[in-house]
Each structure stands twice: as structure tokens, then as C-alpha cells.
Amino acid sequence: PPDYRLIDVTAPELYQGQNVLDACRAAVDGGATAVQVRIKHINAAELCRTTEQIMRIVGVPVYVNDRLD
């Protein structure tokens, strides 16, 4: 079963210029067991592309927050 002890909440406004993918990779390398994608200010296509990229690099469950589109 998935391990949800430490979830990285992806909030680019907190990254201080760091790339979203690099931040997610660093979080997982640091022990995150899942990633929650929370990027509200991009369109649906860009959100899908970014989420797919995150899924390819992290190797843990990835969830998208609050987006119906």
C-alpha cells in the first residue's frame, strides 16, 4: 500500500526561483513519500504536462489538488 507519512505539497510560489521538478525531486530525495501538485495559476494542459513530468521523476504517488479540468 502507498506510504503517506510525508507528502510534499508542490507550491511554486514558495520555491524562491527553484524549478518545480527539481523541488519535487529534492523533496522525495529528502524522504517525501508522495507529492501533491498544487499549482493553481496555470492552464489545464500545462498542469497535465507538469504533473506527467513529476510522475516520471519522483517514483512515489502523485496527486493533483482541486482541479476538475
mmCIF file of C-alpha atoms in Angstrom, residues 3-39:
data_model
loop_
_atom_site.group_PDB
_atom_site.id
_atom_site.type_symbol
_atom_site.label_atom_id
_atom_site.label_comp_id
_atom_site.label_asym_id
_atom_site.label_seq_id
_atom_site.Cartn_x
_atom_site.Cartn_y
_atom_site.Cartn_z
ATOM 1 C CA ASP A 3 3.002 5.308 2.229
ATOM 2 C CA TYR A 4 1.608 8.751 3.126
ATOM 3 C CA ARG A 5 3.815 9.652 6.076
ATOM 4 C CA LEU A 6 5.409 12.677 4.405
ATOM 5 C CA ILE A 7 3.661 14.421 1.494
ATOM 6 C CA ASP A 8 5.386 17.186 -0.467
ATOM 7 C CA VAL A 9 2.829 19.869 -1.338
ATOM 8 C CA THR A 10 4.030 21.464 -4.565
ATOM 9 C CA ALA A 11 3.558 25.230 -4.204
ATOM 10 C CA PRO A 12 5.833 27.022 -6.695
ATOM 11 C CA GLU A 13 5.319 30.405 -5.039
ATOM 12 C CA LEU A 14 7.403 29.071 -2.136
ATOM 13 C CA TYR A 15 10.338 27.795 -4.198
ATOM 14 C CA GLN A 16 12.200 31.110 -4.475
ATOM 15 C CA GLY A 17 13.089 30.563 -8.131
ATOM 16 C CA GLN A 18 13.771 26.831 -7.882
ATOM 17 C CA ASN A 19 12.371 24.680 -10.692
ATOM 18 C CA VAL A 20 9.222 22.723 -9.741
ATOM 19 C CA LEU A 21 10.687 19.429 -10.970
ATOM 20 C CA ASP A 22 13.934 19.962 -9.073
ATOM 21 C CA ALA A 23 11.986 20.849 -5.928
ATOM 22 C CA CYS A 24 9.857 17.694 -6.169
ATOM 23 C CA ARG A 25 12.919 15.530 -6.781
ATOM 24 C CA ALA A 26 14.682 17.101 -3.789
ATOM 25 C CA ALA A 27 11.621 16.527 -1.583
ATOM 26 C CA VAL A 28 11.487 12.841 -2.496
ATOM 27 C CA ASP A 29 15.252 12.503 -2.097
ATOM 28 C CA GLY A 30 14.751 14.025 1.361
ATOM 29 C CA GLY A 31 12.119 11.472 2.347
ATOM 30 C CA ALA A 32 8.775 12.588 0.902
ATOM 31 C CA THR A 33 6.602 9.541 0.238
ATOM 32 C CA ALA A 34 4.073 11.287 -2.040
ATOM 33 C CA VAL A 35 3.718 14.544 -3.994
ATOM 34 C CA GLN A 36 0.609 16.719 -4.078
ATOM 35 C CA VAL A 37 0.593 19.002 -7.128
ATOM 36 C CA ARG A 38 -0.954 22.324 -6.158
ATOM 37 C CA ILE A 39 -0.324 24.762 -8.981
#
